[in-house]
GROMACS .gro file of C-alpha atoms in nm:
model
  348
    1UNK     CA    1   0.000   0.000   0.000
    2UNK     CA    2   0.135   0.335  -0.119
    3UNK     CA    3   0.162   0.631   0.167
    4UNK     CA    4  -0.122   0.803   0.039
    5UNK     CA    5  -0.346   0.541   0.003
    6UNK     CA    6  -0.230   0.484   0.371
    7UNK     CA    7  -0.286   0.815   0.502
    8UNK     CA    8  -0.619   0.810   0.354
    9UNK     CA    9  -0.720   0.504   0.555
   10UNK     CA   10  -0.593   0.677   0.822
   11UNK     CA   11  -0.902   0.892   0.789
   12UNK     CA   12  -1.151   0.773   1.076
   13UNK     CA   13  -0.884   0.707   1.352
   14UNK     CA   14  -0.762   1.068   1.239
   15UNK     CA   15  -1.125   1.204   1.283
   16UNK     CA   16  -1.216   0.955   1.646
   17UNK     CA   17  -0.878   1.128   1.799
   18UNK     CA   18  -1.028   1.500   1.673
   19UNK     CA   19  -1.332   1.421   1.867
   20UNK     CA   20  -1.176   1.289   2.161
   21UNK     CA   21  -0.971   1.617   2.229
   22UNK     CA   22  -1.309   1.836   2.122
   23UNK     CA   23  -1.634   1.622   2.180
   24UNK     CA   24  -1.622   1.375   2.470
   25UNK     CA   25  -1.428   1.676   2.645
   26UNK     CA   26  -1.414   2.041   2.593
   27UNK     CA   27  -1.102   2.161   2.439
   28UNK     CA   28  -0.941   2.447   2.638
   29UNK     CA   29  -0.871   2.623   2.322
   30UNK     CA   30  -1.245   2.629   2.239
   31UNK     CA   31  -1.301   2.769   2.600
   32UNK     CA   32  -0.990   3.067   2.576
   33UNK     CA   33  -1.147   3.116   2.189
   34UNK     CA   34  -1.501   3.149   2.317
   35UNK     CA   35  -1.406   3.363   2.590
   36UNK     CA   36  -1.255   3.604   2.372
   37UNK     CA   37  -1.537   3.594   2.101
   38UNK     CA   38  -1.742   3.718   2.379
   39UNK     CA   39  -1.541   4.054   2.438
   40UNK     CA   40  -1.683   4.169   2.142
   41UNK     CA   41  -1.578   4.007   1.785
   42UNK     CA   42  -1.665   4.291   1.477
   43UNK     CA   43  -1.511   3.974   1.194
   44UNK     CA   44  -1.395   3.621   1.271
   45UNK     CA   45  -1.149   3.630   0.998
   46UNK     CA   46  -0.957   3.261   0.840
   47UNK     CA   47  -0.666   3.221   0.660
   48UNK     CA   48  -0.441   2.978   0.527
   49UNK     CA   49  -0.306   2.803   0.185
   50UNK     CA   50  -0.455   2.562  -0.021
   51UNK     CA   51  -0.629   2.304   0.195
   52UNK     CA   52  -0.610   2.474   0.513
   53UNK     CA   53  -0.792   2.789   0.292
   54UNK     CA   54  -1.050   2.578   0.152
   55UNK     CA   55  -1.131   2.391   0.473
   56UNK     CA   56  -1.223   2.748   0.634
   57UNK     CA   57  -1.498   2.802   0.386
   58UNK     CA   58  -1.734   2.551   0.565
   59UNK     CA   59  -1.738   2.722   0.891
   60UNK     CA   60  -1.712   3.084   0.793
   61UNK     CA   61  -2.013   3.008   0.568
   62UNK     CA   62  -2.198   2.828   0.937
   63UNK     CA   63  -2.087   3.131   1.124
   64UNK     CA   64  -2.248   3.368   0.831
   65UNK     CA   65  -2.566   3.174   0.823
   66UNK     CA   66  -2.589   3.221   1.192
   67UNK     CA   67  -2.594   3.596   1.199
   68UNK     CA   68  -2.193   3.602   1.259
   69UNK     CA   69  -1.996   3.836   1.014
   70UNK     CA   70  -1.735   3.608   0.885
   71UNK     CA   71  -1.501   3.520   0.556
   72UNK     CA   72  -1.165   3.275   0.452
   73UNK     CA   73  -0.926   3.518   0.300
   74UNK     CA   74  -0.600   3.331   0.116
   75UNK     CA   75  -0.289   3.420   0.328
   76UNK     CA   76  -0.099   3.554   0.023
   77UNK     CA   77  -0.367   3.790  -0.044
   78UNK     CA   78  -0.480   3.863   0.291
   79UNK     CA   79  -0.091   3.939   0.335
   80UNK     CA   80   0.031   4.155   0.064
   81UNK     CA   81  -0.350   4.335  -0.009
   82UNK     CA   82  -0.632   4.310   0.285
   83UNK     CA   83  -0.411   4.337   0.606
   84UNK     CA   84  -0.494   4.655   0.679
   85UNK     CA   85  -0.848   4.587   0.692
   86UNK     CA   86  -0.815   4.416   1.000
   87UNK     CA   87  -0.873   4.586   1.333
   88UNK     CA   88  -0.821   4.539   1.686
   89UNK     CA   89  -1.157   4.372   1.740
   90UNK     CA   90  -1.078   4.099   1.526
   91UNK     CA   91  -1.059   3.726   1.601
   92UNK     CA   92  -0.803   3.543   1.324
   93UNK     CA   93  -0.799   3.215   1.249
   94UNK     CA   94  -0.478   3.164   1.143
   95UNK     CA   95  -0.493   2.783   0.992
   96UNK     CA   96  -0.122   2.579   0.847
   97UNK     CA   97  -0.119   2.206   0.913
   98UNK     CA   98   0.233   2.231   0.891
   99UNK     CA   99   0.277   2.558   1.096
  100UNK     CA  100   0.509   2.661   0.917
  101UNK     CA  101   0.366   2.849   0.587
  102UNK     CA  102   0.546   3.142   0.522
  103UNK     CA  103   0.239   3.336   0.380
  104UNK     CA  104   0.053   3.225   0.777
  105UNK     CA  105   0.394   3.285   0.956
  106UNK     CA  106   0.458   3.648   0.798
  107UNK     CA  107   0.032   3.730   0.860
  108UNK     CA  108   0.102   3.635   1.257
  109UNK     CA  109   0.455   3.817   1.265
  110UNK     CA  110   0.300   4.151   1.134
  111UNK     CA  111  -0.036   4.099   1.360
  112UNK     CA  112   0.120   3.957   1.636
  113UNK     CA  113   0.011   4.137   1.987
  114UNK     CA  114  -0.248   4.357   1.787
  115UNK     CA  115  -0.537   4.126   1.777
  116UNK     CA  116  -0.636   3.727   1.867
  117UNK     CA  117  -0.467   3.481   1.666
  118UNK     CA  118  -0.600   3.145   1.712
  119UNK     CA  119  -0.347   2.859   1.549
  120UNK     CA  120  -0.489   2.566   1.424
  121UNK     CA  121  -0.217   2.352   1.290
  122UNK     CA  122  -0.127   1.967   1.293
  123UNK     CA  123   0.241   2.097   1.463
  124UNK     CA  124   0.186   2.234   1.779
  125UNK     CA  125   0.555   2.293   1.828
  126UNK     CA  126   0.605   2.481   1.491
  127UNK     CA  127   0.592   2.872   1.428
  128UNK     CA  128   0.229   2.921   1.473
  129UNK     CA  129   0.149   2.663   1.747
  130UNK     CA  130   0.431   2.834   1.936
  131UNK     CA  131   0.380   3.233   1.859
  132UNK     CA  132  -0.069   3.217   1.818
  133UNK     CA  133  -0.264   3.350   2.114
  134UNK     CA  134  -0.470   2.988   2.143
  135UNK     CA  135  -0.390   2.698   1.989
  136UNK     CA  136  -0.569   2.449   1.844
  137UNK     CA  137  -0.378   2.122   1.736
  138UNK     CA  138  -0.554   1.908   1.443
  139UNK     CA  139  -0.436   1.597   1.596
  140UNK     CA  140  -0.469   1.393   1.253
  141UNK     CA  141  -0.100   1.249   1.310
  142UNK     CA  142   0.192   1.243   1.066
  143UNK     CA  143   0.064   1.318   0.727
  144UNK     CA  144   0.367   1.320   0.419
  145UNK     CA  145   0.188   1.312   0.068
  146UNK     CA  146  -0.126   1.499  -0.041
  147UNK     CA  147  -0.349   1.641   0.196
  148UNK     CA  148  -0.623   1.404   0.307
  149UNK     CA  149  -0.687   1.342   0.685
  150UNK     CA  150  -0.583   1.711   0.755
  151UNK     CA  151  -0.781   1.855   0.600
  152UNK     CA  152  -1.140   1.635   0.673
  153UNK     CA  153  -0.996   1.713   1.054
  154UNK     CA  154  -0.913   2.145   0.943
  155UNK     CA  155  -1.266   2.109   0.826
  156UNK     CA  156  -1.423   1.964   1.147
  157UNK     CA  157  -1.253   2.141   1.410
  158UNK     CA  158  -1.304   2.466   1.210
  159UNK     CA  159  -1.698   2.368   1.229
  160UNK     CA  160  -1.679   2.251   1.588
  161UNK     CA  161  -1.552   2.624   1.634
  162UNK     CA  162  -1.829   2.776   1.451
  163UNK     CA  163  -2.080   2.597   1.637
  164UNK     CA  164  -1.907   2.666   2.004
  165UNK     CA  165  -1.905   3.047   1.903
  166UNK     CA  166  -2.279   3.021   1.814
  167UNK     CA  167  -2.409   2.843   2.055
  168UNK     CA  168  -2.192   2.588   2.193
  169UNK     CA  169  -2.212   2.217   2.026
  170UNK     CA  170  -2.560   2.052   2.043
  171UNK     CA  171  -2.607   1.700   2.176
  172UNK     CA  172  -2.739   1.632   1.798
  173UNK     CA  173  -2.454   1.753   1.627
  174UNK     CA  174  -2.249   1.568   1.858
  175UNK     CA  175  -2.388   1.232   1.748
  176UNK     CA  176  -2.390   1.319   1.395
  177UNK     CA  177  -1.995   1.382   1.464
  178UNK     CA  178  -2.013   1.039   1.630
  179UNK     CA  179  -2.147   0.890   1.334
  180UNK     CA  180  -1.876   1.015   1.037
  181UNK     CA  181  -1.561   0.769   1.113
  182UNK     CA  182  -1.836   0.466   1.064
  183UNK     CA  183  -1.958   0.632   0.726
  184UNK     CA  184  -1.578   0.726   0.617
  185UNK     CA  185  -1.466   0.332   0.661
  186UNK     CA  186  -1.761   0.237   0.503
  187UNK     CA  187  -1.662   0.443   0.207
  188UNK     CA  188  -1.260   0.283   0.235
  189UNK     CA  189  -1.397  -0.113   0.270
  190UNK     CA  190  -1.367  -0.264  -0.057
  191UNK     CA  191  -1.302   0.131  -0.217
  192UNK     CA  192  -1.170  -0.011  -0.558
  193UNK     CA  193  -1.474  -0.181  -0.611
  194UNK     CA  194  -1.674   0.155  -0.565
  195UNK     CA  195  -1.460   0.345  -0.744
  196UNK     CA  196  -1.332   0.173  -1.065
  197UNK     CA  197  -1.679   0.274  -1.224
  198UNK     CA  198  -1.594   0.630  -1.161
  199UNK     CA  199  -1.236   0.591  -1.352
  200UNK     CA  200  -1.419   0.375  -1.640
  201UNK     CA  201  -1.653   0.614  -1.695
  202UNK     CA  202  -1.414   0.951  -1.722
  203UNK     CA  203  -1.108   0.736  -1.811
  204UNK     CA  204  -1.154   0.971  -2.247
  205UNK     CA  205  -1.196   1.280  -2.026
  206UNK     CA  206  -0.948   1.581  -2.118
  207UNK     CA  207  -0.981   1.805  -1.826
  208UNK     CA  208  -1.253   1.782  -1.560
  209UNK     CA  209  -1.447   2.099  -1.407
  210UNK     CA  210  -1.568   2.040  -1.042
  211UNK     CA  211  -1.919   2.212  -0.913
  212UNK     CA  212  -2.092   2.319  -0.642
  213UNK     CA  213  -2.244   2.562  -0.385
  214UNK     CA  214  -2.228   2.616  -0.037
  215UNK     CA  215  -2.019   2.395   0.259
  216UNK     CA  216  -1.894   2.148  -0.008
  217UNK     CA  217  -1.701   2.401  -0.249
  218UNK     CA  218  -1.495   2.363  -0.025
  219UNK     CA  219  -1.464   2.007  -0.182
  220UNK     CA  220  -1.453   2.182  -0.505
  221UNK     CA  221  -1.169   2.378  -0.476
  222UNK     CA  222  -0.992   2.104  -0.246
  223UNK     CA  223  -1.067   1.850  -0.550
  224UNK     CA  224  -0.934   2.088  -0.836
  225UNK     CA  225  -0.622   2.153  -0.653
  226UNK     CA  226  -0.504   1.804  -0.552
  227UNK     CA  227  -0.626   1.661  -0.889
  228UNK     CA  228  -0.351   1.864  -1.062
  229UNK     CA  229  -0.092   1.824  -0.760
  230UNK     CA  230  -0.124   1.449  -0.706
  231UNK     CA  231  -0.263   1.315  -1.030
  232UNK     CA  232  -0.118   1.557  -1.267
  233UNK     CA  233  -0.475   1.611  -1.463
  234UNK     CA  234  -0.625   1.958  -1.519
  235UNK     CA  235  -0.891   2.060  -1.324
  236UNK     CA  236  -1.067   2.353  -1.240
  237UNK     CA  237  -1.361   2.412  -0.962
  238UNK     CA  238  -1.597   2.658  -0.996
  239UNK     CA  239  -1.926   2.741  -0.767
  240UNK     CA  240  -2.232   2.656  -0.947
  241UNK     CA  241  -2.307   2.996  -1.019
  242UNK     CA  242  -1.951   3.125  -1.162
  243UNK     CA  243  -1.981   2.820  -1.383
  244UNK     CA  244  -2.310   2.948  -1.543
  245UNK     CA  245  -2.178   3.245  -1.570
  246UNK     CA  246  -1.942   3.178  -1.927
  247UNK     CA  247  -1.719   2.877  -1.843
  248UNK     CA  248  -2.038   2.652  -1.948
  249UNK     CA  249  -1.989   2.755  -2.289
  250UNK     CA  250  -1.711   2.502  -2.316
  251UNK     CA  251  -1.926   2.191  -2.272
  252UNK     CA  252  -1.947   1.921  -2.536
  253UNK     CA  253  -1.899   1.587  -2.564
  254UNK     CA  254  -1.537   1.609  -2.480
  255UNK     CA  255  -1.646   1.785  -2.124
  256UNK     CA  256  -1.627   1.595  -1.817
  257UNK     CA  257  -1.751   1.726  -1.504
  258UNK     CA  258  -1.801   1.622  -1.106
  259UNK     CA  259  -2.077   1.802  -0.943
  260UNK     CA  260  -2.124   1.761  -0.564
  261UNK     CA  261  -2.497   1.778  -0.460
  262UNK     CA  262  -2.564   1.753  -0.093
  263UNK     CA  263  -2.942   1.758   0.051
  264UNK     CA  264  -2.962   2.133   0.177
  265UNK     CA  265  -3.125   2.468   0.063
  266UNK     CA  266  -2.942   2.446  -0.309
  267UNK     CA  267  -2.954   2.081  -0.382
  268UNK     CA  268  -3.195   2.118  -0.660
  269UNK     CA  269  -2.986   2.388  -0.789
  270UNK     CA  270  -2.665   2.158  -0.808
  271UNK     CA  271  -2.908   1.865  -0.949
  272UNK     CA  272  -3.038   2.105  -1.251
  273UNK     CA  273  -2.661   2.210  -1.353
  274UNK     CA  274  -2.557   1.840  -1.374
  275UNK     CA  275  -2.878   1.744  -1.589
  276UNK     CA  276  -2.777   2.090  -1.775
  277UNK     CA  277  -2.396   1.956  -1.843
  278UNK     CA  278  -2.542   1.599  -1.948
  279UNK     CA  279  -2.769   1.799  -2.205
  280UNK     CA  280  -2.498   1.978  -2.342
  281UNK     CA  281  -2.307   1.621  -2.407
  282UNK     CA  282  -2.063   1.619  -2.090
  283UNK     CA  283  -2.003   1.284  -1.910
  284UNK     CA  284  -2.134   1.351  -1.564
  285UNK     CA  285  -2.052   1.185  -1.225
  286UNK     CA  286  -2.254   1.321  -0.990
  287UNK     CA  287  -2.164   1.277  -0.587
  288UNK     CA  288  -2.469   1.346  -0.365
  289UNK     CA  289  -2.695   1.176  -0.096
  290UNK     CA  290  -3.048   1.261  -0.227
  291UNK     CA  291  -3.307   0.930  -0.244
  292UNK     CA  292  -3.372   1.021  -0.600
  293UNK     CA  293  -3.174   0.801  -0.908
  294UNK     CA  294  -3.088   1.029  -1.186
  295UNK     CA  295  -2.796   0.755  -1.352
  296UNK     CA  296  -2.820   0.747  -1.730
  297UNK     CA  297  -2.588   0.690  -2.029
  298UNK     CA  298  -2.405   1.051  -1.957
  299UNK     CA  299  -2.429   1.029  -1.613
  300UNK     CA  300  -2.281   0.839  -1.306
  301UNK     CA  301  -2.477   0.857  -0.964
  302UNK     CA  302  -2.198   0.778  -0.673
  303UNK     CA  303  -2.428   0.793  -0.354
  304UNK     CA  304  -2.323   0.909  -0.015
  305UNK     CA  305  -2.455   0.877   0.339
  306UNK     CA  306  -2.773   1.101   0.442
  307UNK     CA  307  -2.557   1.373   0.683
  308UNK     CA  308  -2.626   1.745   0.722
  309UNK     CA  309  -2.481   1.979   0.441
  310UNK     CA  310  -2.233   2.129   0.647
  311UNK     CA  311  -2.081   1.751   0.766
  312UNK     CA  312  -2.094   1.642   0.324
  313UNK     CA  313  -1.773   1.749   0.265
  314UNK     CA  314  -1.622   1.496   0.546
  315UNK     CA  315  -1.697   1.263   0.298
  316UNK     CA  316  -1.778   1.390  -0.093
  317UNK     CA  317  -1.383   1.423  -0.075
  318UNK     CA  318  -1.290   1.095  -0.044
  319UNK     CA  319  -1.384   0.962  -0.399
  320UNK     CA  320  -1.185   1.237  -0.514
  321UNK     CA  321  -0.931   1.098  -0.306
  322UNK     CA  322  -0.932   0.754  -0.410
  323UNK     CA  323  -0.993   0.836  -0.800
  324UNK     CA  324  -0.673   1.024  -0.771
  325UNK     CA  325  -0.486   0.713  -0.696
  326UNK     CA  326  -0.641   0.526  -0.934
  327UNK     CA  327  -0.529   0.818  -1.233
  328UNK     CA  328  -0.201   0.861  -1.082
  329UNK     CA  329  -0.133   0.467  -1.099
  330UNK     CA  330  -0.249   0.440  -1.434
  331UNK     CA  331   0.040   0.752  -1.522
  332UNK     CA  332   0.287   0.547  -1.368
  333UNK     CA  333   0.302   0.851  -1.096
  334UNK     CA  334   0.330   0.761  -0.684
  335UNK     CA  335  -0.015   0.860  -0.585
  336UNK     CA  336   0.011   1.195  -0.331
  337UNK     CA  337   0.360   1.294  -0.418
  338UNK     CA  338   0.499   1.614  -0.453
  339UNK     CA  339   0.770   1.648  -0.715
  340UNK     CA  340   0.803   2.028  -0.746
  341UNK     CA  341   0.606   2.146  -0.388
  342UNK     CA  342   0.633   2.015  -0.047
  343UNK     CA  343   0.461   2.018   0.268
  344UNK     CA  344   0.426   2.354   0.442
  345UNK     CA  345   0.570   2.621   0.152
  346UNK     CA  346   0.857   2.818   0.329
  347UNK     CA  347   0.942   3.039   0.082
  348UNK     CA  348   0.704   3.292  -0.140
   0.00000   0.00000   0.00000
């Protein structure tokens, strides 16, 4: 078994330690974090890089949706072009799994003593963990290739957060919380079996675009990112919206396209732009929990768990995962490894 493919089976031990640190008990960083929410927060403000940016989106789109001003800025722009939008009443999120990230590591230097910087990284002995206000580790363990059980843990304990600021962590979000490393080795027992179809069906596909709205484009821009970094095929996510908005002028029958389609307020939405992109001739697969079968010649139905919208991206990235080592075998690539990039980018 290749590292990758290991760390990605690592997935629902990775997720059972998260909750042990910030379920069964309550994590002292969530009580310091809280605390200082309650002083008076004008923005809860994340940042990070790739993953640890995407991951952000699902909680500062919770915290919106609950009345709490919030948005994921990249660190490189946040850095160089929307620091000095920040004020003394704001709470940062400062997220690196590594700790490390030089865009992160420059963003704490320059705010460092001015506001709240909460770390949330998977080293809790590396720049951030050491120099945030409160730190909160990931706990997902060693991870080498590809991001994979990082960031399903960035994306958790950035929701936990969310839901402690608004009104601490209900007993039924708990159990749904509970319920995820089941429904993640579910998806890993006998995964080649599940996902073979998927690489049949795309295997004359050029380029892939990846769709949707709400908590999982997060998935979307998580997907397009490692597709290209650990798979070396072009792809390019899009929220359903931007992609109506021109880029769906390039569908034909050459077009391939993954569109994730939880059950929440715009799953009919994401439904009618994958029957749109099978009209216009593009091979389909479309990754979603809803009852209804929609499978036909131009389109392939992979089915997921019934879970809330905002706990779908825990697991709509995880045939993404595994179709990645699938294309990357098939190139005669190692699966997850970086040849040009490594983990935790020191240098701008």
């Amino acid at each position: 078994m290749g590292q990758f493919l290991q760390e990605i089976m690592e997935q629902p031990q990775a997720f059972e330690r998260l909750l042990g640190n910030y379920v069964e008990k309550e994590h002292e960083g969530l009580i310091r974090t809280k605390y200082e929410f309650a002083k008076g927060v004008r923005n809860v403000i994340f940042t990070g890089m790739g993953s640890s940016y995407f991951a952000a989106h699902v909680a500062a789109n919770f915290l919106n949706e609950n009345g709490i001003a919030a948005f994921a800025c990249e660190a490189g722009e946040l850095l160089h072009y929307n620091i000095g939008g920040i004020r003394n009443n704001d709470l940062l999120i400062a997220v690196s799994q590594s700790g490390k990230t030089i865009e992160v590591k420059e963003i704490v230097k320059k705010l460092k003593g001015k506001i709240t910087v909460v770390g949330v990284t998977n080293n809790e002995d590396s720049y951030l963990g050491r120099n945030c206000n409160i730190l909160l580790p990931m706990y997902a363990g060693q991870e080498k290739m590809t991001t994979s059980k990082t960031y399903t843990n960035t994306i958790a304990l950035l929701l936990i957060l969310a839901e402690t600021l608004v009104d601490d962590l209900s007993n039924t979000r708990k159990e749904e919380l509970y319920q995820i490393p089941q429904f993640m080795q579910n998806l890993l027992t006998d995964w080649e079996i599940k996902i073979d179809p998927i690489v049949r069906f795309l295997e004359n596909i050029p380029f892939l675009h990846l769709v949707s709205r709400g908590p999982s484009y997060a998935t979307v821009m998580q997907s397009s990112v490692i597709l290209k970094e650990a798979a070396h095929i072009y792809a390019e996510g899009l929220s359903g919206a931007s992609f109506k908005h021109g880029p769906i002028e390039i569908v034909d029958s050459r077009h391939g396209a993954i569109v994730f389609a939880p059950r929440g307020r715009t799953l009919e939405l994401n439904i009618k732009t994958a029957h749109e992109l099978v009209n216009l001739g593009s091979s389909v697969v479309l990754i979603s929990n809803t009852d209804e079968s929609y499978q036909n010649n131009n389109l392939y139905q992979f089915t997921l768990p019934v879970v809330d919208e905002y706990l779908f991206p825990l697991l709509d990235i995880i045939p993404i995962e595994f179709l990645i080592v699938k294309i990357a075998q098939k190139k005669g690539l190692e699966p997850g490894a970086l040849l040009v990039t490594q983990k935790g980018i020191v240098e701008e």
